[in-house]
Coordinates of C-alpha atoms and ligand atoms in Angstrom, one line a residue:
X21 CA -25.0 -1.2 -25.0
X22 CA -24.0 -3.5 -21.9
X23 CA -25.3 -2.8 -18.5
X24 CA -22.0 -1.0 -17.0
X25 CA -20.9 -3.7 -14.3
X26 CA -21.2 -2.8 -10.6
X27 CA -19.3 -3.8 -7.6
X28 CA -20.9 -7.0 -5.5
X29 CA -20.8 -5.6 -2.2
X30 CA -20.7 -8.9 -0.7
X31 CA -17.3 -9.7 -1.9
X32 CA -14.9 -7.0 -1.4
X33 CA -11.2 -7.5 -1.2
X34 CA -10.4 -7.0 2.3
X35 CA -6.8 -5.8 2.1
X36 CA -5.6 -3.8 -0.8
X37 CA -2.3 -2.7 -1.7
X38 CA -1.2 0.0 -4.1
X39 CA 1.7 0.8 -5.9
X40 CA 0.8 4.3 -6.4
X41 CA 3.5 5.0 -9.5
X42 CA 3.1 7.9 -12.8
X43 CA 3.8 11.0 -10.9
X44 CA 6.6 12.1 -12.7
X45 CA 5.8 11.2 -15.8
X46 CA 2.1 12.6 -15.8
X47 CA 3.8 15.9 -14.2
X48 CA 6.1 16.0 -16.8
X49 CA 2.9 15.0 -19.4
X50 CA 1.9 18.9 -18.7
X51 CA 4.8 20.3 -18.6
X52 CA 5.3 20.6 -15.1
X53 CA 8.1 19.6 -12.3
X54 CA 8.1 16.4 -10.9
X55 CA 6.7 17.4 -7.5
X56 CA 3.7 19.4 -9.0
X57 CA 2.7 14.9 -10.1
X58 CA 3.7 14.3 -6.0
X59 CA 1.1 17.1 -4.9
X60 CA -1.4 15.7 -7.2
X61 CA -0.9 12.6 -6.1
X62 CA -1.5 13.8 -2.3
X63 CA -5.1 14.6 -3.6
X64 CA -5.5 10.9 -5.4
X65 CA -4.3 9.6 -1.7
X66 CA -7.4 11.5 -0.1
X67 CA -9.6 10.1 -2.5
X68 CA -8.8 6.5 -2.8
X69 CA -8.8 6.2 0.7
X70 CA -12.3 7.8 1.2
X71 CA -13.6 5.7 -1.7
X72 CA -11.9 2.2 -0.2
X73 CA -13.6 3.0 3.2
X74 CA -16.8 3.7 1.7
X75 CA -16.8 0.6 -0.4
X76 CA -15.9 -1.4 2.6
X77 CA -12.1 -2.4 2.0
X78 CA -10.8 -3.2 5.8
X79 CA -7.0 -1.7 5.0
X80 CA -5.3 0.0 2.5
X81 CA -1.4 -0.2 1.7
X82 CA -0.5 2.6 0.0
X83 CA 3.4 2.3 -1.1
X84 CA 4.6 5.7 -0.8
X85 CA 8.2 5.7 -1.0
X86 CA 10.4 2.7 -1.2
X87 CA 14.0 1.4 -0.1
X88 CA 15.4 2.2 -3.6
X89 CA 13.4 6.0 -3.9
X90 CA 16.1 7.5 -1.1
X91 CA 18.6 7.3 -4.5
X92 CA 16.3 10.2 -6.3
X93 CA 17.5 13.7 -6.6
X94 CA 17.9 15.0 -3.2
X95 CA 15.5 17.8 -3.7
X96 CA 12.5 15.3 -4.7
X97 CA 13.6 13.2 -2.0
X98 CA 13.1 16.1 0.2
X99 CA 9.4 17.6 -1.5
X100 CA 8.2 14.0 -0.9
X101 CA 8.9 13.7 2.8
X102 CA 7.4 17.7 2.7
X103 CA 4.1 16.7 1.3
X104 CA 4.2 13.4 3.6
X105 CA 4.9 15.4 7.1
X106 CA 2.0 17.7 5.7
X107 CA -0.6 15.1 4.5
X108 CA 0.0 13.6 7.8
X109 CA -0.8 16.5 9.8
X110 CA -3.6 17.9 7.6
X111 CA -5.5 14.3 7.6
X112 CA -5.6 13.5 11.1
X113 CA -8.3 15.2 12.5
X114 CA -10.3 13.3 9.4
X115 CA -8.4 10.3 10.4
X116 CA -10.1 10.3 14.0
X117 CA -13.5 11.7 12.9
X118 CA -13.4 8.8 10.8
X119 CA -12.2 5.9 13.1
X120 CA -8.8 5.8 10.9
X121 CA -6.2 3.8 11.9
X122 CA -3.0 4.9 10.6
X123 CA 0.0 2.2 10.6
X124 CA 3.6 1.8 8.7
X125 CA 5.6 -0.4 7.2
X126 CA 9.2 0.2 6.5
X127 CA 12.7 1.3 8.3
X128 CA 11.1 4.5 9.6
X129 CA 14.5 5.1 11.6
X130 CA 15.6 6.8 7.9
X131 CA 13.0 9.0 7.6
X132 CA 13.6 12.5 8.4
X133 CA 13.2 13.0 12.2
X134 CA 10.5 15.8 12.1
X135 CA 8.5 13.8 9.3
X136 CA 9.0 10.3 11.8
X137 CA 7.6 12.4 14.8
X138 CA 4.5 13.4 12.8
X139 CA 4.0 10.0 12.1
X140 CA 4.5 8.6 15.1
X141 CA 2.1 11.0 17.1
X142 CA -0.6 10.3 14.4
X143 CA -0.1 6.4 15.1
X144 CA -0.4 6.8 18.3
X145 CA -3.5 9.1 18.4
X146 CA -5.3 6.8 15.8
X147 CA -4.2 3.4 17.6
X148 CA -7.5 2.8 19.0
X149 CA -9.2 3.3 15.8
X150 CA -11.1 0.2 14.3
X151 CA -12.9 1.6 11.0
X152 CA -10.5 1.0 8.6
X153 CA -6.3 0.6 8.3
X154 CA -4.8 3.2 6.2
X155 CA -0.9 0.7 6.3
X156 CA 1.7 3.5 4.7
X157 CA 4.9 2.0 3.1
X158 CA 7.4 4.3 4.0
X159 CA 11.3 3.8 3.0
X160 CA 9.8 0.4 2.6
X161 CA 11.8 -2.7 0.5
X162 CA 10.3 -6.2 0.6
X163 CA 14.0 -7.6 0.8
X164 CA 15.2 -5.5 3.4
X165 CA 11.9 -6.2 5.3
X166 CA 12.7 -10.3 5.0
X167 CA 16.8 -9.4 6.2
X168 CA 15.3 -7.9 8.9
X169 CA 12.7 -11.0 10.1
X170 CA 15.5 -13.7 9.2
X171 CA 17.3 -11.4 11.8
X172 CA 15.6 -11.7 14.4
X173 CA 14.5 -15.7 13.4
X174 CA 17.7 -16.5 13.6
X175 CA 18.8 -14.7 16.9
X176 CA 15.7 -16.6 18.6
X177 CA 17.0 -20.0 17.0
X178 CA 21.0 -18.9 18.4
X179 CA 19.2 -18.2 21.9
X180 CA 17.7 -21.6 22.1
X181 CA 14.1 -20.1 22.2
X182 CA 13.8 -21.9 18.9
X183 CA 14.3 -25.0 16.8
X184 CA 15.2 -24.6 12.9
X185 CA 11.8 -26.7 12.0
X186 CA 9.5 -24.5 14.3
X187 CA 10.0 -22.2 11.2
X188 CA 7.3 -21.9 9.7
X189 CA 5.2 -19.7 7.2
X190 CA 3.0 -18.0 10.3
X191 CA 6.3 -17.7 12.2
X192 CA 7.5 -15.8 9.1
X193 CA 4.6 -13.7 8.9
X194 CA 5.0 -12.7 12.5
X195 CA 8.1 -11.3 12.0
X196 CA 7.5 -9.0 9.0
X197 CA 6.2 -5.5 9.3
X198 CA 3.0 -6.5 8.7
X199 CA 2.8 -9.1 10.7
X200 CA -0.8 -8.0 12.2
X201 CA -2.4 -7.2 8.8
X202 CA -4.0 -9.9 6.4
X203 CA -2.0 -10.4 2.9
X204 CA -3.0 -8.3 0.6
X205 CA -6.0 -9.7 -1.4
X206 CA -5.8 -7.0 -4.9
X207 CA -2.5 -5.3 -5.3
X208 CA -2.6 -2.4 -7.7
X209 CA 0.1 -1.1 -9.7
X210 CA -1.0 2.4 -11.7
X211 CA 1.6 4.4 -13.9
X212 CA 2.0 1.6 -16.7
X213 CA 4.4 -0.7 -15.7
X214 CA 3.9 -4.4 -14.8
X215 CA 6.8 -4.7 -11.8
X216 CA 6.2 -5.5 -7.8
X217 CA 9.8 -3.1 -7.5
X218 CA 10.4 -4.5 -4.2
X219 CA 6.6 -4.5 -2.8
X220 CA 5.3 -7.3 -0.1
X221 CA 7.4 -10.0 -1.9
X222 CA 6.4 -12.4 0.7
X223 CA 2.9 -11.0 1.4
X224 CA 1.7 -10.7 -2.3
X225 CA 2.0 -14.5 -3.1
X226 CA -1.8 -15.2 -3.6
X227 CA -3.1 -11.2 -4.3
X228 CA -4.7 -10.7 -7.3
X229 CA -2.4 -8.2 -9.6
X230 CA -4.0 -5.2 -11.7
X231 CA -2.2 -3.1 -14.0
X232 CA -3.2 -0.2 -15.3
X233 CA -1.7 3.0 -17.0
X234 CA -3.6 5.7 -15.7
X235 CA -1.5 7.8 -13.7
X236 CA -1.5 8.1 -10.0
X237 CA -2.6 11.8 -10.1
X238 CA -5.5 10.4 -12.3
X239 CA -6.1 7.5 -10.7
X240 CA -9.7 8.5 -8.7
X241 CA -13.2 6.6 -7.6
X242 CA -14.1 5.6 -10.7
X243 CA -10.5 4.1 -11.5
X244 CA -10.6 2.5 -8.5
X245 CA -13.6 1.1 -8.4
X246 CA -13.1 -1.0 -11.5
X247 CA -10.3 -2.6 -10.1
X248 CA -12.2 -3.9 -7.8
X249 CA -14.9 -4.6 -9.9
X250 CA -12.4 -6.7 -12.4
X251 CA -10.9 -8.6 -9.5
X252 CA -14.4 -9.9 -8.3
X253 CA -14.3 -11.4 -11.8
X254 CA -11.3 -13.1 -11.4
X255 CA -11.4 -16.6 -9.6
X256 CA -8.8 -17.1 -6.6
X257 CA -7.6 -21.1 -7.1
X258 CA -5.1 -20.8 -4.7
X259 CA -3.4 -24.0 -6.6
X260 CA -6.8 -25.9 -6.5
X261 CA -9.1 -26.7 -9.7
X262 CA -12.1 -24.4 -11.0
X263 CA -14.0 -27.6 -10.2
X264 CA -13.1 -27.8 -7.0
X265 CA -13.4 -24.0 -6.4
X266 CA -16.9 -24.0 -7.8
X267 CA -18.0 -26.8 -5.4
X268 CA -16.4 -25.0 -2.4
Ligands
IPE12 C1 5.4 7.5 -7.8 O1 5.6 8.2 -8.9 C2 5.8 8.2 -6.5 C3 7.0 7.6 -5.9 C4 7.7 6.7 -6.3 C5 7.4 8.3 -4.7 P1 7.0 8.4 -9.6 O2 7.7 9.5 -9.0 O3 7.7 7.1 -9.6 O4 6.5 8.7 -11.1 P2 7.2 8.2 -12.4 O5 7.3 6.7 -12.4 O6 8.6 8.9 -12.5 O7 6.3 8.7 -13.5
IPE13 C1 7.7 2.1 -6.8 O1 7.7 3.1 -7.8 C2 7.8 2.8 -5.5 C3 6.6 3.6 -5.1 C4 5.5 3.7 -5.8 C5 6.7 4.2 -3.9 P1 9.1 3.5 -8.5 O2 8.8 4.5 -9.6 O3 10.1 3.9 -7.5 O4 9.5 2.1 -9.2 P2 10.6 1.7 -10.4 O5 11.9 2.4 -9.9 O6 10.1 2.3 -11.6 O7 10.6 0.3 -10.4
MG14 MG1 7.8 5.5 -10.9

């Protein structure tokens, strides 16, 4: 039998994003409703993030609802922003015991204004956390998040504050959501299918992809931590030769 592979703790990714995706469809595997997989899910959220601080990840990006999700049936639509606005206010005494910095990408604006109050007060009370980044993508779409950075590009260019060829990839990044987080260096999808559905189009360029089909409600330590372990197999070229990697 081969020695089951273990994590290098010297090379962990330091941003990872997850598209957390199978709720429905592992809810509906055992004949449950939809939101029973959601509630689940919640308790796959707790884990992954305990087990991503442990192993030494600096943020996680967990996409939790997305641009295109507010089309689902209104009820589910509602259940998830329930189980958001009570994950949020369950979690963050254990976000400030454990030096959690909660942040969030997306038009927050459409979230539901007793849901986008919880949030905000835990973003607040965890800003001066420097542990670890727990990044939520709420009502989040990678498109809509580059319409809205083109935006406000082009309104500094029409100003006069500045020229077309200042335009640049870090002026880019500085006007995305994200602009104070690294790109993402592993981006997992779970749930089976092999689609970014409108995830950190710009951000994700050079992350690693892993697909897998466990389901998010199943998708625990262990789960996680061969991810990780697979991507510290792969080798990152970023357009370069092995040869030239190897010789650094
Ligand atoms: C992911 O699970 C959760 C959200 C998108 C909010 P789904 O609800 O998409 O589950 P499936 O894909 O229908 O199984
Ligand atoms: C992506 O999952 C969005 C989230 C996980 C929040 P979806 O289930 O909404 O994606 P599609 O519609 O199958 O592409
Ligand atoms: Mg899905």
């Amino acid at each position: 039998m081969p020695e089951p592979q273990s994590i290098d703790p010297s090379h962990i990714p330091h941003h990872v994003a997850i598209i957390m995706d199978g709720n429905g469809r592992w809810a509906k595997q055992q004949n449950r409703p939809r939101l029973y997989g959601h509630k689940v899910g919640v308790e796959s959220v707790q884990e992954i993030v305990e087990s991503a601080m442990e192993l030494g990840v600096d943020v996680l990006t967990l996409y939790a609802f997305s641009t295109e999700n507010w089309k689902r049936p209104e009820d589910e639509v509602g259940g998830l922003m329930g189980l958001l606005k009570n994950y949020l206010q369950k979690e963050l005494s254990r976000m400030l015991k454990n030096r959690i910095r909660l942040t969030c990408i997306g038009d927050i604006q459409k979230l539901p204004a007793d849901v986008r109050q919880v949030l905000e007060q835990a973003m607040s009370e965890t800003a001066q956390n420097d542990k670890f980044i727990l990044n939520l993508a709420l009502s989040y779409g990678g498109r809509a998040e580059l319409i809205q950075a083109i935006r406000g590009i082009a309104r500094e260019v029409a100003s006069g504050a500045l020229t077309a060829s200042e335009i640049d990839e870090e002026l880019i990044d500085n006007h995305l959501y994200t602009a104070e987080l690294p790109d993402p260096d592993l981006l997992i999808r779970t749930g089976g299918e092999a689609r970014l559905s409108n995830f950190l189009l710009w951000q994700a360029s050079y992350a690693e992809i892993y697909f897998t089909d466990v389901m998010w409600p199943e998708f625990r330590k262990e789960a996680f931590t061969q991810a990780i372990i697979e991507y510290q197999g792969r080798e990152r070229r970023f357009g370069r030769t092995s040869a030239q990697v190897e010789s650094g």
